[in-house]
Amino acid sequence: RDAEIMENNIAISLCPPNTKNALLIAAKAADELLNLSGIIAAFVLCSVNNDVSISGRSLSDLNVQVILEKLGGGGHQTVAGAQLKDISVDEAKEKLKYAIIEYIDETDKNEQKD
């Protein structure tokens, strides 16, 4: 599906509703989005019942673990995930976008200190 691009290099996409094997598809889609020119991180959201799962991948320049920890998830710098309970995909996407902006702001502040 169409991906929204944030900060010129972060892709966010949604699984179509009622996708079979949504969690597996989301993980594979996040991996594939990293193949797009200039993309350093990708997040794919999918709705499973009343919850939303987010799969995050990066090429190491951006720490998806730190971003998804802000949403109660975890993982590693280049591979991470989160499950948000009782939330719509649109609400989860907005929370994710806020967490990404917060991460970028924190990273910028830390780089200015160095």
XYZ file of C-alpha atoms in Angstrom:
114
model
C 0.000 0.000 0.000
C 0.907 3.637 -0.077
C 3.429 4.725 2.509
C 3.523 8.095 4.217
C 7.035 9.516 4.361
C 8.092 11.522 7.435
C 11.235 13.632 7.676
C 12.079 12.622 4.066
C 13.382 9.213 5.185
C 10.922 7.379 7.481
C 8.143 5.318 5.885
C 4.854 4.542 7.647
C 2.352 2.181 6.073
C -0.855 0.393 7.048
C -1.912 -3.178 6.344
C -5.272 -3.357 4.578
C -8.134 -4.273 6.947
C -8.703 -8.014 7.481
C -5.273 -8.974 6.149
C -4.573 -12.672 6.702
C -1.327 -13.308 8.604
C -1.199 -9.571 9.320
C 1.733 -9.736 11.746
C 3.914 -11.630 9.282
C 2.854 -9.370 6.407
C 3.629 -6.248 8.484
C 7.134 -7.487 9.310
C 7.873 -8.343 5.672
C 6.403 -5.053 4.452
C 8.584 -3.078 6.884
C 11.638 -4.924 5.554
C 10.615 -4.174 1.955
C 10.075 -0.465 2.630
C 13.751 -0.199 3.597
C 14.557 -0.981 -0.044
C 13.055 2.337 -1.141
C 15.643 4.940 -2.048
C 16.495 7.207 0.882
C 14.400 5.337 3.466
C 16.331 4.649 6.690
C 13.413 3.382 8.811
C 10.000 1.849 8.221
C 6.962 1.157 10.366
C 3.951 -0.919 9.339
C 0.766 -0.942 11.400
C -1.861 -3.672 11.281
C -5.132 -4.095 13.097
C -5.712 -7.402 14.865
C -9.115 -7.531 16.575
C -9.297 -4.304 18.647
C -5.531 -3.973 18.911
C -2.847 -2.583 16.615
C 0.549 -4.154 16.074
C 3.455 -2.092 14.802
C 6.496 -3.587 13.124
C 9.552 -1.331 12.930
C 12.747 -1.766 10.933
C 15.749 0.489 10.358
C 19.134 0.593 8.683
C 20.740 1.475 12.068
C 20.833 5.269 11.665
C 17.527 5.485 13.529
C 16.799 3.402 16.645
C 13.336 1.851 16.179
C 13.592 0.211 19.615
C 13.665 3.576 21.402
C 10.723 4.849 19.340
C 8.556 1.786 19.953
C 9.484 1.678 23.658
C 7.628 5.010 23.893
C 4.524 3.034 22.867
C 5.138 0.135 25.251
C 7.048 -2.028 22.778
C 10.638 -3.087 22.461
C 13.198 -5.002 20.460
C 16.552 -4.014 19.046
C 17.979 -0.941 17.343
C 17.118 -2.200 13.845
C 14.142 -4.517 14.562
C 11.366 -3.708 17.030
C 7.645 -4.049 17.595
C 4.771 -2.846 19.721
C 1.191 -3.879 20.439
C -1.306 -1.185 21.360
C -4.518 -2.370 23.024
C -8.048 -1.141 22.281
C -7.069 1.490 19.729
C -7.831 2.245 16.099
C -5.143 2.114 13.420
C -5.513 5.864 12.854
C -5.033 6.615 16.571
C -2.029 4.287 16.713
C -0.516 5.962 13.647
C -0.822 9.385 15.294
C 0.830 8.075 18.484
C 3.628 6.578 16.387
C 4.179 9.826 14.497
C 4.356 11.717 17.799
C 6.889 9.180 19.166
C 9.020 9.573 16.022
C 9.002 13.375 16.310
C 9.838 13.124 20.025
C 12.755 10.762 19.243
C 14.107 13.080 16.535
C 13.862 16.090 18.872
C 15.698 14.179 21.634
C 18.368 13.014 19.184
C 18.875 16.556 17.873
C 19.249 17.902 21.435
C 21.788 15.201 22.314
C 23.820 15.922 19.170
C 23.894 19.635 20.011
C 25.382 18.819 23.443
C 28.277 16.863 21.915
